[in-house]
Coordinates of N, CA and C in Angstrom, one line a residue:
X1 N -11.7 15.5 15.5 CA -12.5 15.2 14.4 C -11.8 15.6 13.1
X2 N -11.9 14.8 12.1 CA -11.3 15.1 10.8 C -12.3 15.3 9.7
X3 N -12.0 16.3 8.9 CA -13.0 16.6 7.8 C -12.2 16.4 6.5
X4 N -13.0 16.0 5.4 CA -12.5 15.6 4.1 C -13.2 16.4 3.1
X5 N -12.5 16.9 2.1 CA -13.1 17.5 1.0 C -12.1 17.4 -0.3
X6 N -12.8 17.0 -1.3 CA -12.0 16.7 -2.6 C -12.0 18.1 -3.3
X7 N -10.9 18.4 -3.9 CA -10.8 19.6 -4.6 C -10.6 19.3 -6.1
X8 N -11.2 20.0 -7.0 CA -11.1 19.8 -8.4 C -9.8 20.3 -9.1
X9 N -9.2 19.5 -9.9 CA -8.0 19.8 -10.6 C -6.7 20.2 -9.7
X10 N -6.7 19.5 -8.5 CA -5.5 19.7 -7.7 C -5.4 18.4 -6.8
X11 N -4.5 18.3 -6.1 CA -4.2 17.2 -5.1 C -4.7 17.7 -3.7
X12 N -5.7 16.9 -3.2 CA -6.2 17.3 -1.8 C -6.1 16.1 -0.9
X13 N -6.1 16.4 0.3 CA -6.1 15.4 1.5 C -6.9 15.8 2.6
X14 N -7.2 14.9 3.5 CA -7.8 15.2 4.7 C -6.9 16.0 5.6
X15 N -7.5 16.8 6.4 CA -6.6 17.7 7.2 C -7.4 18.0 8.4
X16 N -6.9 18.4 9.7 CA -7.5 18.8 10.8 C -8.2 20.2 10.5
X17 N -9.4 20.3 11.0 CA -10.1 21.6 10.9 C -10.0 22.5 12.0
X18 N -10.1 23.7 11.9 CA -9.9 24.5 13.1 C -11.1 24.4 14.0
X19 N -10.8 24.8 15.3 CA -11.9 24.7 16.2 C -13.1 25.7 16.0
X20 N -12.8 26.7 15.1 CA -13.8 27.6 14.8 C -14.7 27.2 13.7
X21 N -14.4 26.1 13.0 CA -15.1 25.7 11.8 C -16.0 24.5 12.3
X22 N -17.3 24.6 12.0 CA -18.3 23.5 12.2 C -17.9 22.4 11.4
X23 N -17.9 21.1 12.0 CA -17.6 19.9 11.3 C -18.7 19.1 11.0
X24 N -19.0 18.7 9.9 CA -20.0 17.9 9.5 C -19.6 16.3 9.8
X25 N -20.3 15.5 10.5 CA -19.9 14.3 10.8 C -19.6 13.4 9.5
X26 N -18.5 12.7 9.5 CA -18.0 11.8 8.4 C -18.7 10.4 8.6
X27 N -19.4 10.0 7.7 CA -19.9 8.6 7.8 C -18.8 7.6 7.9
X28 N -19.1 6.6 8.8 CA -17.9 5.6 9.1 C -17.6 4.7 7.8
X29 N -18.5 4.6 6.9 CA -18.2 3.8 5.7 C -17.8 4.8 4.6
X30 N -17.5 6.0 4.7 CA -17.1 7.0 3.8 C -15.7 6.4 3.1
X31 N -15.5 6.6 1.8 CA -14.3 6.1 1.2 C -13.0 6.7 1.8
X32 N -12.0 6.0 2.0 CA -10.8 6.6 2.5 C -10.0 7.2 1.2
X33 N -10.2 6.5 0.2 CA -9.6 7.2 -1.2 C -10.9 7.3 -2.1
X34 N -10.9 8.5 -2.7 CA -11.9 8.9 -3.7 C -11.3 9.6 -4.9
X35 N -11.4 8.8 -5.9 CA -10.9 9.6 -7.3 C -12.0 9.8 -8.2
X36 N -12.1 10.8 -8.9 CA -13.1 11.2 -9.9 C -12.4 11.7 -11.2
X37 N -12.5 11.0 -12.2 CA -12.0 11.5 -13.5 C -10.6 11.9 -13.4
X38 N -9.7 11.1 -12.7 CA -8.3 11.3 -12.6 C -7.5 11.0 -13.9
X39 N -6.8 12.2 -14.4 CA -6.0 12.1 -15.5 C -4.6 12.5 -15.3
X40 N -3.5 11.7 -15.7 CA -2.3 12.2 -15.6 C -1.6 11.9 -16.9
X41 N -0.8 13.1 -17.4 CA -0.2 12.9 -18.6 C 1.3 13.2 -18.3
X42 N 2.2 12.6 -19.3 CA 3.5 13.0 -19.5 C 3.7 13.4 -20.9
X43 N 3.8 14.7 -21.2 CA 3.8 15.3 -22.5 C 2.4 15.0 -23.2
X44 N 2.5 14.3 -24.3 CA 1.2 14.1 -24.9 C 0.5 12.6 -24.6
X45 N 1.3 12.0 -23.7 CA 0.9 10.5 -23.4 C 0.1 10.6 -22.1
X46 N -1.1 10.1 -22.0 CA -1.9 9.9 -20.9 C -1.6 8.6 -20.2
X47 N -1.1 8.7 -19.0 CA -0.8 7.4 -18.3 C -2.0 7.0 -17.5
X48 N -2.7 7.9 -17.0 CA -4.0 7.6 -16.3 C -5.1 8.4 -17.0
X49 N -6.2 7.7 -17.3 CA -7.2 8.3 -18.2 C -8.5 8.2 -17.5
X50 N -9.0 9.4 -17.1 CA -10.4 9.6 -16.6 C -10.7 8.5 -15.6
X51 N -9.9 8.2 -14.5 CA -9.9 7.1 -13.7 C -10.8 7.5 -12.5
X52 N -11.8 6.6 -12.2 CA -12.7 6.9 -11.0 C -12.5 5.6 -10.2
X53 N -12.3 5.9 -8.8 CA -12.1 4.8 -7.9 C -12.4 5.1 -6.5
X54 N -13.0 4.2 -5.7 CA -13.1 4.4 -4.3 C -12.5 3.2 -3.6
X55 N -11.8 3.5 -2.5 CA -11.3 2.5 -1.6 C -11.9 2.7 -0.2
X56 N -12.5 1.7 0.3 CA -13.3 1.9 1.6 C -12.3 1.8 2.8
X57 N -12.8 2.1 3.9 CA -12.0 1.9 5.2 C -11.6 0.4 5.4
X58 N -10.5 0.2 5.7 CA -9.9 -1.1 6.0 C -10.0 -2.1 4.8
X59 N -10.2 -1.5 3.7 CA -10.3 -2.4 2.4 C -8.9 -2.7 1.8
X60 N -8.6 -4.0 1.5 CA -7.3 -4.4 1.0 C -7.5 -4.6 -0.5
X61 N -6.8 -3.7 -1.3 CA -6.9 -3.7 -2.7 C -5.6 -3.9 -3.4
X62 N -5.6 -4.9 -4.3 CA -4.4 -5.2 -5.1 C -4.6 -4.6 -6.5
X63 N -3.6 -4.1 -7.0 CA -3.6 -3.6 -8.3 C -2.6 -4.2 -9.3
X64 N -3.1 -4.8 -10.3 CA -2.5 -5.5 -11.2 C -2.4 -4.8 -12.7
X65 N -1.5 -5.1 -13.4 CA -1.4 -4.6 -14.9 C -0.1 -4.8 -15.4
X66 N 0.0 -4.7 -16.7 CA 1.2 -4.9 -17.5 C 2.1 -3.7 -17.2
X67 N 3.5 -3.9 -17.5 CA 4.4 -2.9 -17.4 C 4.0 -1.7 -18.2
X68 N 3.9 -0.4 -17.7 CA 3.6 0.8 -18.4 C 2.1 1.1 -18.4
X69 N 1.4 0.2 -17.5 CA -0.1 0.4 -17.5 C -0.6 1.7 -16.6
X70 N 0.4 2.0 -15.8 CA 0.1 3.2 -14.9 C 0.0 2.8 -13.4
X71 N 0.3 1.6 -13.0 CA 0.2 1.2 -11.7 C 1.0 2.1 -10.6
X72 N 2.3 2.1 -10.9 CA 3.2 2.8 -9.9 C 2.8 4.5 -10.0
X73 N 2.4 4.9 -11.2 CA 2.0 6.2 -11.3 C 0.8 6.6 -10.4
X74 N -0.1 5.7 -10.5 CA -1.3 5.9 -9.6 C -1.0 6.0 -8.1
X75 N -0.1 4.9 -7.7 CA 0.3 4.8 -6.3 C 1.1 6.2 -5.9
X76 N 1.9 6.7 -6.8 CA 2.6 7.9 -6.4 C 1.8 9.1 -6.4
X77 N 0.7 9.2 -7.2 CA -0.2 10.2 -7.1 C -0.9 10.2 -5.7
X78 N -1.4 9.0 -5.3 CA -2.0 8.8 -4.0 C -1.1 9.1 -2.8
X79 N 0.2 9.0 -3.1 CA 1.2 9.2 -2.0 C 1.7 10.7 -2.1
X80 N 1.2 11.6 -2.9 CA 1.5 12.9 -3.2 C 3.1 13.0 -3.5
X81 N 3.5 12.0 -4.3 CA 4.8 12.1 -4.8 C 4.9 12.4 -6.2
X82 N 3.7 12.5 -6.8 CA 3.5 12.9 -8.3 C 2.3 13.8 -8.4
X83 N 2.5 15.0 -9.0 CA 1.4 15.9 -9.0 C 1.1 16.1 -10.6
X84 N 0.6 17.4 -10.8 CA 0.3 17.8 -12.1 C -0.8 16.8 -12.8
X85 N -1.8 16.6 -12.0 CA -3.0 15.9 -12.5 C -4.2 16.7 -12.5
X86 N -5.2 16.1 -13.3 CA -6.5 16.8 -13.2 C -7.5 15.7 -12.7
X87 N -8.5 16.3 -12.1 CA -9.6 15.4 -11.5 C -9.7 15.7 -10.0
X88 N -10.7 15.0 -9.5 CA -10.9 15.2 -8.0 C -10.3 14.1 -7.2
X89 N -9.4 14.3 -6.3 CA -8.6 13.5 -5.5 C -8.8 13.6 -4.1
X90 N -9.2 12.5 -3.3 CA -9.3 12.6 -1.9 C -8.4 11.5 -1.3
X91 N -7.5 11.9 -0.4 CA -6.7 10.7 0.4 C -6.6 11.3 1.7
X92 N -6.4 10.4 2.6 CA -6.1 10.8 4.1 C -4.6 11.4 4.2
X93 N -4.6 12.4 5.1 CA -3.3 12.9 5.4 C -2.4 11.9 6.0
X94 N -2.9 10.9 7.0 CA -2.3 9.9 7.5 C -2.0 8.7 6.5
X95 N -0.9 8.7 5.8 CA -0.7 7.6 4.8 C 0.9 7.2 4.9
X96 N 1.2 6.1 4.4 CA 2.6 5.7 4.4 C 2.7 4.8 3.2
X97 N 4.0 4.8 2.7 CA 4.4 4.1 1.5 C 5.6 3.1 1.8
X98 N 5.5 2.0 1.3 CA 6.6 1.0 1.4 C 6.9 0.6 0.0
X99 N 8.2 0.8 -0.4 CA 8.6 0.5 -1.8 C 9.3 -0.9 -1.9
X100 N 9.6 -1.3 -3.2 CA 10.3 -2.4 -3.3 C 11.6 -2.5 -2.7
X101 N 12.3 -1.4 -2.8 CA 13.5 -1.3 -2.0 C 13.2 -0.6 -0.5
X102 N 13.9 -1.1 0.5 CA 13.5 -0.6 1.8 C 13.9 0.9 1.9
X103 N 14.9 1.3 1.2 CA 15.1 2.8 1.3 C 15.5 3.2 2.7
X104 N 16.4 2.5 3.4 CA 16.9 2.7 4.7 C 18.0 3.7 4.6
X105 N 18.2 4.6 5.6 CA 19.3 5.5 5.6 C 20.6 4.7 6.3
X106 N 21.6 4.5 5.5 CA 22.7 3.6 6.0 C 23.4 4.1 7.0
X107 N 23.3 5.5 7.3 CA 24.1 6.1 8.5 C 23.3 6.1 9.7
X108 N 22.1 5.6 9.7 CA 21.3 5.4 10.9 C 21.0 4.0 11.3
X109 N 21.0 3.7 12.5 CA 20.6 2.3 13.0 C 19.2 2.1 12.8
X110 N 18.7 0.8 13.0 CA 17.4 0.5 12.7 C 16.3 1.3 13.4
X111 N 16.4 1.6 14.8 CA 15.3 2.3 15.5 C 15.3 3.7 14.9
X112 N 16.5 4.3 14.6 CA 16.4 5.8 14.1 C 15.8 5.8 12.6
X113 N 16.0 4.7 11.9 CA 15.4 4.6 10.6 C 13.9 4.6 10.7
X114 N 13.2 3.9 11.7 CA 11.9 3.7 11.9 C 11.3 5.1 12.2
X115 N 12.0 6.0 13.0 CA 11.6 7.2 13.5 C 11.8 8.3 12.5
X116 N 12.6 8.0 11.5 CA 13.0 9.2 10.6 C 11.8 10.0 10.2
X117 N 12.1 11.4 10.3 CA 11.1 12.4 9.9 C 10.1 12.6 10.9
X118 N 10.1 11.9 12.1 CA 9.1 12.2 13.1 C 9.8 12.9 14.2
X119 N 8.9 13.8 15.0 CA 9.4 14.4 16.2 C 10.0 13.4 17.2
X120 N 11.1 13.9 18.0 CA 11.7 13.1 18.9 C 10.8 13.2 20.2
X121 N 10.0 12.2 20.6 CA 9.5 12.2 22.0 C 9.3 10.9 22.4
X122 N 9.1 10.7 23.6 CA 9.0 9.3 24.2 C 7.8 8.5 23.7
X123 N 6.6 9.1 23.4 CA 5.5 8.3 22.9 C 5.8 7.6 21.7
X124 N 6.4 8.5 20.7 CA 6.7 8.0 19.4 C 7.9 6.9 19.5
X125 N 8.8 7.0 20.5 CA 9.8 6.1 20.6 C 9.2 4.7 21.0
X126 N 8.3 4.9 22.0 CA 7.4 3.7 22.3 C 6.7 3.0 21.2
X127 N 6.1 3.7 20.4 CA 5.4 3.2 19.3 C 6.4 2.5 18.3
X128 N 7.6 3.1 18.0 CA 8.6 2.5 17.2 C 9.0 1.2 17.7
X129 N 9.3 1.2 19.0 CA 9.7 -0.2 19.6 C 8.5 -1.2 19.5
X130 N 7.4 -0.8 19.7 CA 6.2 -1.8 19.6 C 6.1 -2.2 18.0
X131 N 6.3 -1.3 17.1 CA 6.3 -1.6 15.7 C 7.3 -2.6 15.4
X132 N 8.5 -2.4 15.8 CA 9.6 -3.4 15.6 C 9.4 -4.7 16.2
X133 N 8.7 -4.6 17.4 CA 8.4 -6.0 18.0 C 7.4 -6.8 17.1
X134 N 6.4 -6.0 16.5 CA 5.4 -6.6 15.7 C 6.0 -7.3 14.5
X135 N 6.9 -6.7 13.9 CA 7.6 -7.2 12.7 C 8.8 -8.3 13.1
X136 N 8.9 -8.5 14.4 CA 9.9 -9.5 14.8 C 11.4 -9.1 14.7
X137 N 11.5 -7.6 15.0 CA 12.9 -7.2 14.9 C 13.2 -6.4 16.2
X138 N 12.6 -6.8 17.3 CA 12.9 -6.0 18.5 C 14.4 -6.4 19.0
X139 N 14.9 -7.4 18.5 CA 16.5 -7.7 18.9 C 17.4 -7.0 17.9
X140 N 17.0 -6.2 16.9 CA 17.8 -5.6 16.0 C 17.7 -4.1 16.0
X141 N 17.3 -3.5 17.1 CA 17.1 -2.1 17.3 C 18.4 -1.2 16.8
X142 N 19.5 -1.7 17.3 CA 20.7 -1.0 17.1 C 21.6 -1.5 15.9
X143 N 21.0 -2.4 15.0 CA 21.7 -2.8 13.8 C 21.9 -1.8 12.9
X144 N 22.8 -1.9 12.1 CA 23.1 -1.0 10.9 C 22.3 -1.7 9.7
X145 N 21.8 -0.9 8.8 CA 21.1 -1.4 7.6 C 22.0 -2.3 6.8
X146 N 23.2 -2.1 6.8 CA 24.1 -3.1 5.9 C 24.1 -4.5 6.4
X147 N 23.8 -4.7 7.7 CA 23.8 -5.9 8.3 C 22.5 -6.6 8.2
X148 N 21.4 -6.1 7.6 CA 20.2 -6.7 7.5 C 20.0 -7.6 6.2
X149 N 19.3 -8.7 6.3 CA 19.0 -9.3 5.1 C 17.9 -8.4 4.4
X150 N 17.6 -9.0 3.1 CA 16.5 -8.3 2.4 C 15.1 -8.4 3.1
X151 N 14.8 -9.4 3.7 CA 13.6 -9.5 4.4 C 13.5 -8.7 5.7
X152 N 14.7 -8.6 6.4 CA 14.8 -7.8 7.6 C 14.6 -6.5 7.1
X153 N 15.2 -5.9 6.1 CA 15.2 -4.6 5.7 C 13.7 -4.2 5.4
X154 N 12.9 -5.1 4.8 CA 11.5 -4.8 4.5 C 10.8 -4.8 5.7
X155 N 11.1 -5.6 6.7 CA 10.4 -5.5 7.9 C 10.6 -4.2 8.5
X156 N 11.8 -3.6 8.5 CA 12.0 -2.2 9.0 C 11.2 -1.2 8.2
X157 N 11.1 -1.4 7.0 CA 10.3 -0.4 6.2 C 8.8 -0.6 6.6
X158 N 8.3 -1.8 6.8 CA 6.9 -1.9 7.4 C 6.7 -1.3 8.7
X159 N 7.7 -1.5 9.7 CA 7.6 -1.0 10.9 C 7.5 0.7 10.9
X160 N 8.4 1.3 9.9 CA 8.3 2.7 9.8 C 7.0 3.2 9.2
X161 N 6.3 2.3 8.4 CA 5.0 2.7 8.0 C 4.0 2.6 9.1
X162 N 4.1 1.6 10.0 CA 3.1 1.3 11.1 C 3.2 2.4 12.2
X163 N 4.4 2.9 12.4 CA 4.6 3.8 13.5 C 3.8 5.2 13.1
X164 N 3.5 5.4 11.9 CA 2.8 6.6 11.4 C 1.2 6.4 11.5
X165 N 0.9 5.2 12.0 CA -0.6 4.8 12.2 C -1.3 5.3 10.8
X166 N -1.0 4.7 9.6 CA -1.7 5.3 8.5 C -3.1 4.8 8.4
X167 N -3.9 5.7 7.8 CA -5.2 5.3 7.4 C -5.2 4.6 6.1
X168 N -4.1 5.0 5.2 CA -3.9 4.4 3.9 C -2.5 4.0 3.9
X169 N -2.3 2.7 3.5 CA -1.0 2.2 3.4 C -0.8 1.7 1.9
X170 N 0.2 2.4 1.3 CA 0.5 2.2 -0.1 C 1.9 1.3 -0.2
X171 N 1.7 0.1 -1.0 CA 2.7 -0.8 -1.2 C 3.1 -1.0 -2.6
X172 N 4.3 -0.6 -2.9 CA 4.7 -0.7 -4.3 C 5.5 -1.9 -4.5
X173 N 5.0 -3.1 -4.8 CA 5.8 -4.4 -5.0 C 6.9 -4.5 -3.9
X174 N 6.4 -4.5 -2.6 CA 7.4 -4.5 -1.5 C 8.2 -5.8 -1.4
X175 N 7.6 -6.8 -2.0 CA 8.2 -8.2 -1.8 C 8.9 -8.6 -3.1
X176 N 9.0 -7.8 -4.2 CA 9.4 -8.3 -5.5 C 10.8 -8.7 -5.7
X177 N 11.7 -8.1 -4.7 CA 13.2 -8.5 -4.7 C 13.5 -9.6 -3.8
X178 N 12.5 -10.2 -3.2 CA 12.9 -11.2 -2.0 C 12.8 -12.5 -2.7
X179 N 13.5 -13.6 -2.0 CA 13.4 -14.9 -2.6 C 12.1 -15.6 -2.2
X180 N 11.7 -16.5 -2.8 CA 10.3 -17.1 -2.7 C 9.9 -17.5 -1.2
X181 N 10.8 -18.1 -0.5 CA 10.5 -18.5 0.9 C 10.2 -17.2 1.7
X182 N 11.2 -16.3 1.6 CA 11.0 -15.0 2.4 C 9.9 -14.4 2.0
X183 N 9.4 -14.4 0.8 CA 8.2 -13.6 0.2 C 7.1 -14.2 1.0
X184 N 6.9 -15.6 1.1 CA 5.9 -16.3 1.6 C 5.7 -15.8 3.1
X185 N 6.8 -15.8 3.8 CA 6.9 -15.3 5.1 C 6.3 -13.9 5.4
X186 N 6.7 -13.0 4.4 CA 6.3 -11.6 4.4 C 4.9 -11.5 4.1
X187 N 4.3 -12.4 3.3 CA 2.9 -12.4 3.1 C 2.1 -12.6 4.3
X188 N 2.6 -13.6 5.1 CA 1.9 -13.9 6.4 C 2.0 -12.8 7.4
X189 N 3.3 -12.1 7.4 CA 3.4 -11.0 8.3 C 2.4 -9.9 7.9
X190 N 2.4 -9.6 6.6 CA 1.4 -8.5 6.2 C 0.0 -8.8 6.5
X191 N -0.4 -10.0 6.3 CA -1.7 -10.4 6.6 C -2.0 -10.0 8.1
X192 N -1.1 -10.5 9.0 CA -1.2 -10.3 10.4 C -1.3 -8.9 10.8
X193 N -0.4 -8.0 10.2 CA -0.3 -6.6 10.5 C -1.7 -6.0 10.0
X194 N -2.0 -6.3 8.8 CA -3.3 -5.8 8.3 C -4.5 -6.1 9.1
X195 N -4.6 -7.4 9.7 CA -5.8 -7.7 10.5 C -5.7 -7.0 11.9
X196 N -4.5 -6.6 12.4 CA -4.4 -6.0 13.6 C -4.6 -4.5 13.5
X197 N -4.1 -3.8 12.5 CA -4.2 -2.4 12.3 C -5.3 -1.8 11.4
X198 N -5.7 -2.7 10.5 CA -6.8 -2.3 9.6 C -6.8 -1.0 8.8
X199 N -5.6 -0.7 8.2 CA -5.6 0.5 7.4 C -6.3 0.0 6.0
X200 N -6.7 1.1 5.2 CA -7.0 0.7 3.8 C -5.5 0.4 3.0
X201 N -5.6 -0.5 2.2 CA -4.3 -0.8 1.5 C -4.4 -0.9 0.1
X202 N -3.4 -0.3 -0.6 CA -3.4 -0.5 -2.1 C -2.0 -1.1 -2.3
X203 N -2.1 -2.4 -2.8 CA -0.8 -3.1 -3.2 C -0.7 -3.1 -4.7
X204 N 0.4 -2.6 -5.1 CA 0.8 -2.7 -6.6 C 1.7 -3.9 -6.7
X205 N 1.3 -4.9 -7.7 CA 2.0 -6.1 -7.8 C 1.9 -6.5 -9.3
X206 N 2.9 -7.3 -9.7 CA 2.7 -8.1 -11.0 C 2.3 -9.5 -10.8
X207 N 2.2 -10.0 -9.5 CA 2.0 -11.2 -9.2 C 0.6 -11.7 -8.9
X208 N -0.1 -12.4 -9.8 CA -1.5 -12.6 -9.6 C -1.8 -13.5 -8.3
X209 N -1.0 -14.4 -8.0 CA -1.1 -15.3 -6.8 C -1.0 -14.4 -5.7
X210 N 0.1 -13.5 -5.7 CA 0.1 -12.6 -4.4 C -1.1 -11.8 -4.4
X211 N -1.7 -11.2 -5.3 CA -2.9 -10.5 -5.2 C -4.0 -11.3 -4.7
X212 N -4.2 -12.5 -5.1 CA -5.3 -13.4 -4.7 C -5.0 -13.8 -3.2
X213 N -3.8 -14.0 -2.9 CA -3.6 -14.4 -1.5 C -3.8 -13.3 -0.5
X214 N -3.5 -12.1 -0.8 CA -3.6 -11.1 0.2 C -4.8 -10.1 0.2
X215 N -5.3 -9.9 -1.0 CA -6.3 -8.9 -1.3 C -7.7 -9.3 -1.1
X216 N -8.7 -8.3 -0.7 CA -10.0 -8.8 -0.8 C -10.9 -8.1 -2.0
X217 N -9.9 -7.4 -2.9 CA -10.4 -6.8 -4.1 C -9.3 -6.7 -5.1
X218 N -9.5 -7.0 -6.3 CA -8.3 -6.9 -7.3 C -8.8 -6.0 -8.3
X219 N -7.9 -5.0 -8.8 CA -8.2 -4.2 -10.0 C -7.2 -4.7 -11.0
X220 N -7.5 -4.6 -12.3 CA -6.5 -4.7 -13.4 C -6.6 -3.3 -14.1
X221 N -5.4 -2.7 -14.3 CA -5.2 -1.5 -15.0 C -4.7 -1.7 -16.4
X222 N -5.4 -1.2 -17.3 CA -4.9 -1.4 -18.6 C -5.0 0.0 -19.4
X223 N -3.8 0.4 -19.9 CA -3.6 1.6 -20.6 C -4.3 2.9 -19.8
X224 N -4.0 2.9 -18.5 CA -4.6 4.0 -17.6 C -5.9 4.0 -17.2
X225 N -6.6 2.9 -17.5 CA -8.1 2.7 -17.2 C -8.2 1.4 -16.3
X226 N -9.2 1.3 -15.5 CA -9.5 0.0 -14.8 C -10.3 -0.8 -15.7
X227 N -9.7 -1.9 -16.1 CA -10.4 -2.9 -17.0 C -11.1 -3.9 -16.3
X228 N -10.8 -4.2 -15.0 CA -11.5 -5.1 -14.3 C -11.4 -4.9 -12.8
X229 N -12.5 -4.9 -12.2 CA -12.6 -4.7 -10.7 C -13.4 -5.8 -10.1
X230 N -12.7 -6.7 -9.4 CA -13.5 -7.9 -8.8 C -13.2 -8.2 -7.3
X231 N -14.2 -8.7 -6.7 CA -14.0 -9.0 -5.3 C -13.2 -10.4 -5.2
X232 N -12.6 -10.6 -4.1 CA -12.0 -12.0 -3.8 C -12.7 -12.6 -2.6
X233 N -13.7 -13.2 -2.9 CA -14.6 -13.8 -1.7 C -14.1 -15.1 -1.4
X234 N -12.9 -15.2 -0.9 CA -12.3 -16.5 -0.5 C -11.9 -16.4 0.9
X235 N -11.8 -17.5 1.7 CA -11.4 -17.6 3.1 C -10.0 -16.9 3.3
X236 N -9.8 -16.3 4.3 CA -8.5 -15.6 4.5 C -7.3 -16.3 4.6
X237 N -7.4 -17.6 5.0 CA -6.2 -18.5 5.1 C -6.5 -19.6 4.1
X238 N -5.3 -20.2 3.5 CA -5.3 -21.2 2.7 C -6.2 -21.0 1.4
X239 N -6.1 -19.8 0.9 CA -7.0 -19.4 -0.2 C -6.8 -20.4 -1.4
X240 N -5.6 -20.7 -1.6 CA -5.2 -21.4 -2.9 C -5.9 -22.8 -3.0
X241 N -6.4 -23.4 -1.8 CA -7.0 -24.6 -1.8 C -8.5 -24.6 -2.1
X242 N -9.0 -23.2 -2.2 CA -10.4 -23.1 -2.5 C -10.6 -23.5 -4.0
X243 N -11.7 -24.1 -4.3 CA -11.9 -24.3 -5.8 C -12.1 -23.1 -6.7
X244 N -12.4 -22.0 -6.0 CA -12.8 -20.8 -6.8 C -11.5 -20.1 -7.0
X245 N -10.4 -20.4 -6.4 CA -9.0 -19.8 -6.6 C -8.6 -19.9 -8.0
X246 N -8.5 -21.2 -8.7 CA -8.0 -21.2 -10.0 C -8.8 -20.5 -11.1
X247 N -10.2 -20.5 -10.7 CA -11.1 -19.7 -11.6 C -10.8 -18.2 -11.6
X248 N -10.6 -17.7 -10.5 CA -10.3 -16.2 -10.4 C -8.9 -15.9 -11.0
X249 N -8.0 -16.9 -10.7 CA -6.6 -16.8 -11.3 C -6.7 -16.8 -12.7
X250 N -7.4 -17.7 -13.4 CA -7.5 -17.7 -14.9 C -8.1 -16.5 -15.4
X251 N -9.1 -15.8 -14.7 CA -9.9 -14.7 -15.2 C -8.8 -13.5 -15.1
X252 N -8.0 -13.4 -14.1 CA -7.1 -12.4 -14.0 C -5.9 -12.4 -15.0
X253 N -5.5 -13.6 -15.2 CA -4.5 -13.9 -16.2 C -4.9 -13.5 -17.7
X254 N -6.2 -14.0 -17.9 CA -6.7 -13.6 -19.2 C -6.8 -12.2 -19.4
X255 N -7.2 -11.4 -18.4 CA -7.4 -10.0 -18.6 C -5.9 -9.3 -18.7
X256 N -5.0 -10.0 -18.2 CA -3.6 -9.5 -18.4 C -3.0 -9.9 -19.7
X257 N -3.7 -10.7 -20.5 CA -3.1 -11.2 -21.7 C -2.1 -12.3 -21.7
X258 N -2.2 -13.1 -20.6 CA -1.2 -14.1 -20.4 C -1.9 -15.4 -20.9
X259 N -1.3 -16.1 -21.9 CA -1.8 -17.3 -22.4 C -1.5 -18.5 -21.4
X260 N -2.6 -19.4 -21.3 CA -2.4 -20.5 -20.3 C -2.5 -21.9 -21.1
X261 N -1.7 -22.7 -20.6 CA -1.8 -24.1 -21.3 C -3.0 -24.8 -20.9

């Protein structure tokens, strides 16, 4: 059993309770992420301003915004990589982050990179092997990172996240450095992995089309506040062919201040 409690004016996360502590049942639809009045400042500049947000179990949320709007700062706060915030913050202890760069250790082979930071035991090794098979790299277990393509390196990063069985998966523009064709393939892989494992997902992206293709909810961040929060009620496959797709796309672009011909 896991218990969750948000603490005021500090970073908090879900954690195992002791056997001596009575545990109240956690509703199955309770938010995986719960933010209340989150504020983050750098000096006198507020990057996140009184932000309130819930992300539900297995919900895929995309976060859009102009450069400097606070997108990556929010993701880093949720990943416990950035502190010194005020407000109530609740996130699960089981979380994983995938960045734009794969951030593999060049002196370790692929399998060891997936297991990096985890205890060495047979069960975790089997999970790592299964994760690499899921991302299509079971034949590259002993490859060195320098021999991988950009897409392969990001597949390793996804496998490293999956092996941790995250309740919350944080993605910081993970496909931004890939060519267009590889990026489309990675979109398909991510959709498949999400459907299979069902974590809550927060995807930070600059790409409106990517957000609409992958997420079932899109947020637009503007000057540290959520300016738009909209559902993407489109079929999971071939979304771009739905007549509602260009309407949603135009709305998001308008919110981002992008002029359209």
